[in-house]
Tab-separated table of C-alpha atoms in Angstrom:
chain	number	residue	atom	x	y	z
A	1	UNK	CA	2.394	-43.955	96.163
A	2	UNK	CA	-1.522	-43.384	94.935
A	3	UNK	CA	-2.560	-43.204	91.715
A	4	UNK	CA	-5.971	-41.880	90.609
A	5	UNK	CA	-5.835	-43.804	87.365
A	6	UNK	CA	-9.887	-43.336	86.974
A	7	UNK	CA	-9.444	-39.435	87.545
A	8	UNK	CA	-10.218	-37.157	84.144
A	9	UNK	CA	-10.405	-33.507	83.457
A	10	UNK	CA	-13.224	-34.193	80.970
A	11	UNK	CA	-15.462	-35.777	83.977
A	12	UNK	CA	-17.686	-34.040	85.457
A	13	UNK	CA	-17.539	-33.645	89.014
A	14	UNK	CA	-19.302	-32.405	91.727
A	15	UNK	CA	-22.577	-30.809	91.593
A	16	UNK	CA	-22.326	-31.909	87.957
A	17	UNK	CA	-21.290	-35.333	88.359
A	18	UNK	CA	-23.209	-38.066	86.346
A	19	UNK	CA	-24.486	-35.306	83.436
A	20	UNK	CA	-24.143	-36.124	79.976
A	21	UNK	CA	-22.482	-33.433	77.596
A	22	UNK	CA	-25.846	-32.658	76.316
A	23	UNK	CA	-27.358	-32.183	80.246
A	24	UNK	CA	-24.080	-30.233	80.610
A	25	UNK	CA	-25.157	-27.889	77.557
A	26	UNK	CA	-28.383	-27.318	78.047
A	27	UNK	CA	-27.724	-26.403	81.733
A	28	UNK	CA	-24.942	-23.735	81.205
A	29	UNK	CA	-26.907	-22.463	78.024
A	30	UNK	CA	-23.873	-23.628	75.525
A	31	UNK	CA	-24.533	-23.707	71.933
A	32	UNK	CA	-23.005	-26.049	68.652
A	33	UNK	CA	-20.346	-23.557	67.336
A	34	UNK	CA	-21.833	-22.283	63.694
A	35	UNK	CA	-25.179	-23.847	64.652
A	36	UNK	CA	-27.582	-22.860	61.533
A	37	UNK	CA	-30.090	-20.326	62.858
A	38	UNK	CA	-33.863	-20.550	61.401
A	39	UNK	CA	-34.493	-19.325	58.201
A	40	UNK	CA	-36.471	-16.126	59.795
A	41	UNK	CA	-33.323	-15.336	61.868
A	42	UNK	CA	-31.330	-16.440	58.855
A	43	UNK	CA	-33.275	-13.670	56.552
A	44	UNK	CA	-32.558	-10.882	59.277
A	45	UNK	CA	-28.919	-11.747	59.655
A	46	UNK	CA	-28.425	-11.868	56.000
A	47	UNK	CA	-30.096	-8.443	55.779
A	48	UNK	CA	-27.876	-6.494	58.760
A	49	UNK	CA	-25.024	-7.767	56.869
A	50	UNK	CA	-26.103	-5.710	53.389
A	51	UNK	CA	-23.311	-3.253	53.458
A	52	UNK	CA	-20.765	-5.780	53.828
A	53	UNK	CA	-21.706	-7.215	50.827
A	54	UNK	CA	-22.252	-4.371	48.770
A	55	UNK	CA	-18.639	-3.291	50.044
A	56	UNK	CA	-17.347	-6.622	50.109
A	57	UNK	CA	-18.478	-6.505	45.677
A	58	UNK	CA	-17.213	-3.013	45.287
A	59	UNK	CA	-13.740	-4.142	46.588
A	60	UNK	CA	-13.307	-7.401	44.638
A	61	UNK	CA	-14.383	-5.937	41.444
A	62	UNK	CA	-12.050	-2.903	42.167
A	63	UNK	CA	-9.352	-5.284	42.770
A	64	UNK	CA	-10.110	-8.080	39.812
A	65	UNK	CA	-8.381	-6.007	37.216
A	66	UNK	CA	-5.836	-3.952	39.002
A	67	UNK	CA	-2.903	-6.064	37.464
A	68	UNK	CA	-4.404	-6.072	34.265
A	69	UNK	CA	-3.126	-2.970	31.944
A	70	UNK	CA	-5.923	-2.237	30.324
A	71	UNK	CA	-7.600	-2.836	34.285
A	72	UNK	CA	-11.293	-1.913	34.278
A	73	UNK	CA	-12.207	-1.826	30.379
A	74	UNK	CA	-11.800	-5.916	30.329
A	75	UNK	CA	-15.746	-5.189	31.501
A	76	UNK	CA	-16.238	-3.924	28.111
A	77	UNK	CA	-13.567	-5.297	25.887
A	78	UNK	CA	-14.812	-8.987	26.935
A	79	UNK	CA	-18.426	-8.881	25.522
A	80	UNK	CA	-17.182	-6.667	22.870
A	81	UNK	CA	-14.867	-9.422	21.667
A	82	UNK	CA	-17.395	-12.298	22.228
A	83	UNK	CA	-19.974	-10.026	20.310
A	84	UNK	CA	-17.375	-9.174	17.373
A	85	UNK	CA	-16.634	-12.806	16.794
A	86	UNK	CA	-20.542	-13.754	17.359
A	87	UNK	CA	-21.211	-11.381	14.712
A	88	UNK	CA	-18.299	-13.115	12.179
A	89	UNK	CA	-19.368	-16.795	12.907
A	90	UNK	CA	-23.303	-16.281	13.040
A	91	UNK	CA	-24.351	-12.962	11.331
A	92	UNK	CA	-22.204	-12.659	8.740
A	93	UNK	CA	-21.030	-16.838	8.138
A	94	UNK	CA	-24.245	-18.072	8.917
A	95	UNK	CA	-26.286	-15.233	7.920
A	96	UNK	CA	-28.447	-14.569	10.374
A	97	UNK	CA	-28.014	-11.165	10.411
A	98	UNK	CA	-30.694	-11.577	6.952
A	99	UNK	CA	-33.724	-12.378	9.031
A	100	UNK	CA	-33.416	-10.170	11.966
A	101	UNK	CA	-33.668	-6.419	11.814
A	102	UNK	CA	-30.834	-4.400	13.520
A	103	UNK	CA	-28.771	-7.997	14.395
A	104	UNK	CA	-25.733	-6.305	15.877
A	105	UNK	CA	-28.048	-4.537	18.265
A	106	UNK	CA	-30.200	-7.813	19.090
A	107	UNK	CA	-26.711	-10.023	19.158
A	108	UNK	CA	-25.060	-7.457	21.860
A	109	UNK	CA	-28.368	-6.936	24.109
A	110	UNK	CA	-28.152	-11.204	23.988
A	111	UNK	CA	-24.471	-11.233	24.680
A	112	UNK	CA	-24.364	-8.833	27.816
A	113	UNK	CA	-27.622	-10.568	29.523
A	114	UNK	CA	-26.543	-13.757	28.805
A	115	UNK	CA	-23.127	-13.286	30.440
A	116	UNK	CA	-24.656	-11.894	33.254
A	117	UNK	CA	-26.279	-15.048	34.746
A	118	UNK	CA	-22.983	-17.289	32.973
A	119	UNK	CA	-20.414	-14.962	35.321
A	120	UNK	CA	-22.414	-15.070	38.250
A	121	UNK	CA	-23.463	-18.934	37.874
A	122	UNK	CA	-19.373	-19.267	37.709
A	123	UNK	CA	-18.716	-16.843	40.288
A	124	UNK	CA	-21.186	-18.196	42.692
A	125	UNK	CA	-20.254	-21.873	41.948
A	126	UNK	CA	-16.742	-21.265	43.352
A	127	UNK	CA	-17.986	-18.377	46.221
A	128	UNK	CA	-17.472	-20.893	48.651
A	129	UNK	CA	-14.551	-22.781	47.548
A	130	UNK	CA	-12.519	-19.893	47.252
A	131	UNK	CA	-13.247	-18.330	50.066
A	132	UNK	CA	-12.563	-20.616	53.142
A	133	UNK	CA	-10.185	-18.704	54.893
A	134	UNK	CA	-12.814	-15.818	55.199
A	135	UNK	CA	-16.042	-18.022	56.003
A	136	UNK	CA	-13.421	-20.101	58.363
A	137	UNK	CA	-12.109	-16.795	60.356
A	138	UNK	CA	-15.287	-14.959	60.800
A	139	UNK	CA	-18.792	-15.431	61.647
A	140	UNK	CA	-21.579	-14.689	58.951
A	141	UNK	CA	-24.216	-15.881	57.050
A	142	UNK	CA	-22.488	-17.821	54.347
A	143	UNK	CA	-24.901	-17.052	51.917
A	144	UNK	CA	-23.156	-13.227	51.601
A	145	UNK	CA	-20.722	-15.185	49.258
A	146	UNK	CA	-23.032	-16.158	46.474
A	147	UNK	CA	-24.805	-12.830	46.756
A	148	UNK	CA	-21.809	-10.874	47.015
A	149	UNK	CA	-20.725	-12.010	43.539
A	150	UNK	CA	-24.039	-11.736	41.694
A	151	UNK	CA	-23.574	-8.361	42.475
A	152	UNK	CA	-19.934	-8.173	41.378
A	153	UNK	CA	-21.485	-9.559	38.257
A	154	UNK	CA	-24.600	-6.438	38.192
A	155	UNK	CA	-21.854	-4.307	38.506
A	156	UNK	CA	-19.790	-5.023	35.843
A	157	UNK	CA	-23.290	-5.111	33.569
A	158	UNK	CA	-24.142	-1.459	34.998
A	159	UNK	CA	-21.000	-0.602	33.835
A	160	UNK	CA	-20.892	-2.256	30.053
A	161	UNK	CA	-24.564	-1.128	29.707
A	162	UNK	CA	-23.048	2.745	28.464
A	163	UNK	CA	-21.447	0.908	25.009
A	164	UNK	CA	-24.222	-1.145	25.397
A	165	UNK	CA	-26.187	2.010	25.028
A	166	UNK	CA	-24.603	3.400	22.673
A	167	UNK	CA	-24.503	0.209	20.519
A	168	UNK	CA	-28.009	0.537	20.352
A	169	UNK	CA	-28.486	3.902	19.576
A	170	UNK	CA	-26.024	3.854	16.761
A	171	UNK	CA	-27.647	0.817	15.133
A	172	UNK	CA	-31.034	3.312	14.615
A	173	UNK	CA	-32.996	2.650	18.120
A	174	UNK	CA	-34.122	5.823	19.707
A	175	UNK	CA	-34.944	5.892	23.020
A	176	UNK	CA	-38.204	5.166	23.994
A	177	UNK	CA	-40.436	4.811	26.715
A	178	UNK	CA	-39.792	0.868	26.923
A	179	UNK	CA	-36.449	1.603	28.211
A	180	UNK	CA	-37.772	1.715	31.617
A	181	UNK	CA	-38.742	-1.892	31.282
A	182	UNK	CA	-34.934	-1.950	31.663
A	183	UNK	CA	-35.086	-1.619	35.306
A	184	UNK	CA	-37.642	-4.275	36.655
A	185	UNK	CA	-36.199	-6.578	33.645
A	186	UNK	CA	-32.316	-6.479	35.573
A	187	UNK	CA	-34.040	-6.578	38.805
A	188	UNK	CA	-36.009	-10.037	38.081
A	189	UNK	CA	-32.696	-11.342	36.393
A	190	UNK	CA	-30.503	-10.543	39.638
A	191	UNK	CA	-32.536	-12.534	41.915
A	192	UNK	CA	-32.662	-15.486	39.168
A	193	UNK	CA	-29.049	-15.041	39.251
A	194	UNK	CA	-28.882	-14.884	42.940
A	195	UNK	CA	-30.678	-17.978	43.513
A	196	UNK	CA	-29.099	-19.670	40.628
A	197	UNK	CA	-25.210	-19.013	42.413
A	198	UNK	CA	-26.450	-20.193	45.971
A	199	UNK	CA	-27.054	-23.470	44.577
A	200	UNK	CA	-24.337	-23.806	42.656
A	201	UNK	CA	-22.384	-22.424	45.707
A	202	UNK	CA	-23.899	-25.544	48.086
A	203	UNK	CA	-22.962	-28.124	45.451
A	204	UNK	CA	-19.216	-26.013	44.557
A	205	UNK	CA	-18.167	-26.306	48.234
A	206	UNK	CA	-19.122	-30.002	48.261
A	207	UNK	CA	-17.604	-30.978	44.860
A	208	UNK	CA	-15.190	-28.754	43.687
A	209	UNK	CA	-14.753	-30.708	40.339
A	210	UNK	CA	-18.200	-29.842	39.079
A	211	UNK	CA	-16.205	-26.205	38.492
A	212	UNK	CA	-14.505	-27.658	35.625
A	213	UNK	CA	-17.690	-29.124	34.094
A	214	UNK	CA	-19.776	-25.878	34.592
A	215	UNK	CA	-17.916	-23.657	31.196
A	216	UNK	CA	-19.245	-27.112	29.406
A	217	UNK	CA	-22.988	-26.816	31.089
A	218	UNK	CA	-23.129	-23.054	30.386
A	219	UNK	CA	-21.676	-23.014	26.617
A	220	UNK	CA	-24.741	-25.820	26.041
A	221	UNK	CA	-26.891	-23.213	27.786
A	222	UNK	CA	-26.020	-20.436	25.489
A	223	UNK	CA	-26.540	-22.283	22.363
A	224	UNK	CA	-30.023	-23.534	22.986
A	225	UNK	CA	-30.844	-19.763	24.345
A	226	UNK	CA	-30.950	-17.941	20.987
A	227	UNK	CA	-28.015	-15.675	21.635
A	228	UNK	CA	-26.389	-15.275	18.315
A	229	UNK	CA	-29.551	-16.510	16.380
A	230	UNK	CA	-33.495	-16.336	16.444
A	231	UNK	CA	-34.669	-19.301	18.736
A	232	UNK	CA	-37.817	-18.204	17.424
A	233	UNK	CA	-36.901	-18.974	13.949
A	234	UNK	CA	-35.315	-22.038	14.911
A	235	UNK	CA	-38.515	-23.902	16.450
A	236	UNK	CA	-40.857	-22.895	14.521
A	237	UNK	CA	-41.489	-26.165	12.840
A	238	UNK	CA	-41.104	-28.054	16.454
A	239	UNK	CA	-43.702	-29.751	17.699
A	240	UNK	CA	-45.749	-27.784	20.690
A	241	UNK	CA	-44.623	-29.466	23.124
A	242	UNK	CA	-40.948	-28.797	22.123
A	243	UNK	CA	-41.885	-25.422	21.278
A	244	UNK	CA	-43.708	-24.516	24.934
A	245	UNK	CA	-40.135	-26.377	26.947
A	246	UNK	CA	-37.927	-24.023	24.601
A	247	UNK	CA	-40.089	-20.853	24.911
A	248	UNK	CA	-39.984	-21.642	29.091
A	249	UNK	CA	-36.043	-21.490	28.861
A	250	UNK	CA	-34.859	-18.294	31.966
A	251	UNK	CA	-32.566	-17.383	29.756
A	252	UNK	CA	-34.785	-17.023	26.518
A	253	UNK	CA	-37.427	-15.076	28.404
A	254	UNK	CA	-34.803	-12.523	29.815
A	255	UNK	CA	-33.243	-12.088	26.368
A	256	UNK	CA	-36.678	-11.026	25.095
A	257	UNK	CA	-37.558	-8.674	27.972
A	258	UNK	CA	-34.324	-6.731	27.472
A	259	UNK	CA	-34.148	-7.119	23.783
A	260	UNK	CA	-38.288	-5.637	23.570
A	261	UNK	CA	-37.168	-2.993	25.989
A	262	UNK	CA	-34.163	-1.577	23.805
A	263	UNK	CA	-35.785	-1.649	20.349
A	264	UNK	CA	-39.715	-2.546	20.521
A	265	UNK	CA	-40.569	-2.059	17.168
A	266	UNK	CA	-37.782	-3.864	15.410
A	267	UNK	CA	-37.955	-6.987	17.866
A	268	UNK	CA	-42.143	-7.054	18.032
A	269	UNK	CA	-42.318	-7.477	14.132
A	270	UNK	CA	-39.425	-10.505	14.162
A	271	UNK	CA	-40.904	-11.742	17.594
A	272	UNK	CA	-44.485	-11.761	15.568
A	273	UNK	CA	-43.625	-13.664	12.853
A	274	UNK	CA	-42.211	-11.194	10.793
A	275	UNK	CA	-44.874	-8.210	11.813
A	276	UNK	CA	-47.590	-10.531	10.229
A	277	UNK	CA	-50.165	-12.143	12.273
A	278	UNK	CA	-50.984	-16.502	11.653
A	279	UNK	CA	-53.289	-15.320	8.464
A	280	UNK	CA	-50.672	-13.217	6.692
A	281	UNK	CA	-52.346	-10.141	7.948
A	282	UNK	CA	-50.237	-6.896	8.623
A	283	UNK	CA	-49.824	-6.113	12.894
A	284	UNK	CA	-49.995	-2.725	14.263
A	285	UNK	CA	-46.576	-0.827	14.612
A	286	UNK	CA	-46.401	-0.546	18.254
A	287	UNK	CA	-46.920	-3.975	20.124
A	288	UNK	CA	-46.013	-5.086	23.604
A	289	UNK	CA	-44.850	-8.407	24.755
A	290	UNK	CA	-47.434	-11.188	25.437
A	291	UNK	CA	-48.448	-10.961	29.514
A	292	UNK	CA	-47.079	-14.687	29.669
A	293	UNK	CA	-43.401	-13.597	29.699
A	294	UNK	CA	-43.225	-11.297	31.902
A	295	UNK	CA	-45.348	-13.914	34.104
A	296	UNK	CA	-42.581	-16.360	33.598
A	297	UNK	CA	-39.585	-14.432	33.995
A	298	UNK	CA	-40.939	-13.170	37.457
A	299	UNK	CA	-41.942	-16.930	38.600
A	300	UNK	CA	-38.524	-18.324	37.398
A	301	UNK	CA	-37.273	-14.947	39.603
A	302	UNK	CA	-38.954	-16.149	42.653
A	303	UNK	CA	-39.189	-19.645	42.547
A	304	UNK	CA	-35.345	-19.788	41.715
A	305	UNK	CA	-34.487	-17.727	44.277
A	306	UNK	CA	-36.433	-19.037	47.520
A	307	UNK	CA	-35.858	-23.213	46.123
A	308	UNK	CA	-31.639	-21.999	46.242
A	309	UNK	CA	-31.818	-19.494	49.370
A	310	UNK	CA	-33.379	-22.409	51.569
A	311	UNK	CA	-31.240	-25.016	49.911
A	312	UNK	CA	-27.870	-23.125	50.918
A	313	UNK	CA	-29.257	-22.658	54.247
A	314	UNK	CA	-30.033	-26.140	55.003
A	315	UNK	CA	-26.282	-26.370	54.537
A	316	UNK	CA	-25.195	-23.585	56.520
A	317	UNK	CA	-23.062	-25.478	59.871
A	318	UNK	CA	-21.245	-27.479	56.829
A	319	UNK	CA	-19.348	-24.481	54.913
A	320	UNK	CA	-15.512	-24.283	55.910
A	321	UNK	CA	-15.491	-27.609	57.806
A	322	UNK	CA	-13.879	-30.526	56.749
């Protein structure tokens, strides 16, 4: 009886005898399964896939409220309530409402940007996490997750922006011609957003826990943002320094683009120190923003959203493994 005790399916044999795994690879033209593409081929895959996630969005926000009764008006009612209880606590408690014209106005406009990049820097945190089955059964670029839910999140501001609206208009603001600042103000905040979420979404799928920590990080976020009060106001007496780090805060600067771009006149003359220049001296009516913001809020834009697209792909082959 002969054995063939050295004998192994996994070996190699014949004309292929003696190659390592690797020779064997690069001779048959085999590829690592998931391999991460560049980033060129990366940006081209992520592209072809743009319907899927602008239907893969429209079906989970469909679908988020179905079992709720009240279903798609928790879009509304929840920055209505946080506004309503804003409005108790700070505007009429802490009387802020006293130094800044048309506060309900300003407080909403605060409360439904703010929660825009919160909801999506929660959404895109667990985009990953949530997910696996999906990433784990098909092949895609994984970073359709993060951007998928940013735009769940635009969504569901398109949609709140009509009481939003009419918020406005019933606290005295007219339309004006600043409300197209509207558009390229969203537009800079989505791909802040974006970019924010696909580097939460790398560190979410590697640490699950920090999930729990980031209603903690945000709330801290939204207090040091001048939501419910005049950050302005606040740091006026701070040294520069202070003053310049504050002023630089994403969230701030988007605040004041949408805030200037629903009611110009009432936020230049608190934005300007009360519609009075440094000597005391009256400003005109109509006054636009200084250049600088809108200089910031489009480098945080870009800068945020390249540093967080390349840092989720350099983690592309790891998603759904493990």
């Amino acid at each position: 009886m002969s054995t063939v005790s050295d004998f192994s399916l996994s070996t190699p044999s014949g004309a292929d005898a003696g190659l390592t795994p690797k020779q064997l690879a690069a001779k048959y033209g085999l590829e690592v399964s998931g391999r991460r593409p560049g980033l060129t081929t990366y940006v081209k895959q992520l592209w072809a896939r743009r319907h899927f996630i602008l239907a893969f969005a429209t079906a989970r926000l469909v679908a988020q409220y179905t079992t709720a009764k009240l279903g798609q008006l928790w879009q509304v009612l929840t920055p209505l309530l946080n506004c309503s209880v804003f409005f108790l606590v700070f505007g009429v408690m802490l009387k802020s409402r006293d130094s800044i014209p048309v506060y309900l106005a300003w407080l909403c406009v605060g409360v439904f940007v703010f929660q825009f990049s919160q909801s999506a820097v929660q959404a895109g945190t667990r985009s990953i996490a949530d997910n696996l089955g999906l990433i784990r059964a098909l092949h895609f670029p994984r970073a359709c997750m993060p951007v998928a839910f940013t735009v769940i999140q635009l969504q569901q501001l398109l949609i709140s922006m009509v009481v939003l609206v009419g918020i406005v208009l019933l606290n005295g603001q007219m339309p004006h011609t600043t409300w197209l600042l509207i558009i390229p103000a969203l537009l800079l905040q989505c791909l802040f957003n974006a970019g924010l979420a696909m580097i939460m979404a790398r560190v979410g799928s590697k640490a699950s826990d920090i999930s729990q920590l980031m209603p903690f990080i945000l709330r801290t976020w939204m207090y040091i943002s001048g939501v419910m009060y005049s950050i302005q106001g606040a740091i006026a007496s701070w040294p520069p320094l202070a003053k310049t780090v504050m002023s630089l805060n994403p969230a701030t600067i988007y605040m004041d683009l949408m805030r200037y771009a629903f009611m110009p006149n009432s936020f230049s003359k608190h934005y300007y120190h009360g519609g009075k220049d440094h000597a005391g001296h009256a400003l005109p009516q109509h006054l636009t923003l200084p250049h600088h913001i809108w200089f910031t809020a489009t480098a945080w834009a870009v800068v945020v959203f390249v540093a967080g697209f390349v840092f989720f792909w350099k983690a592309e082959e790891e998603y759904g493994r493990g």
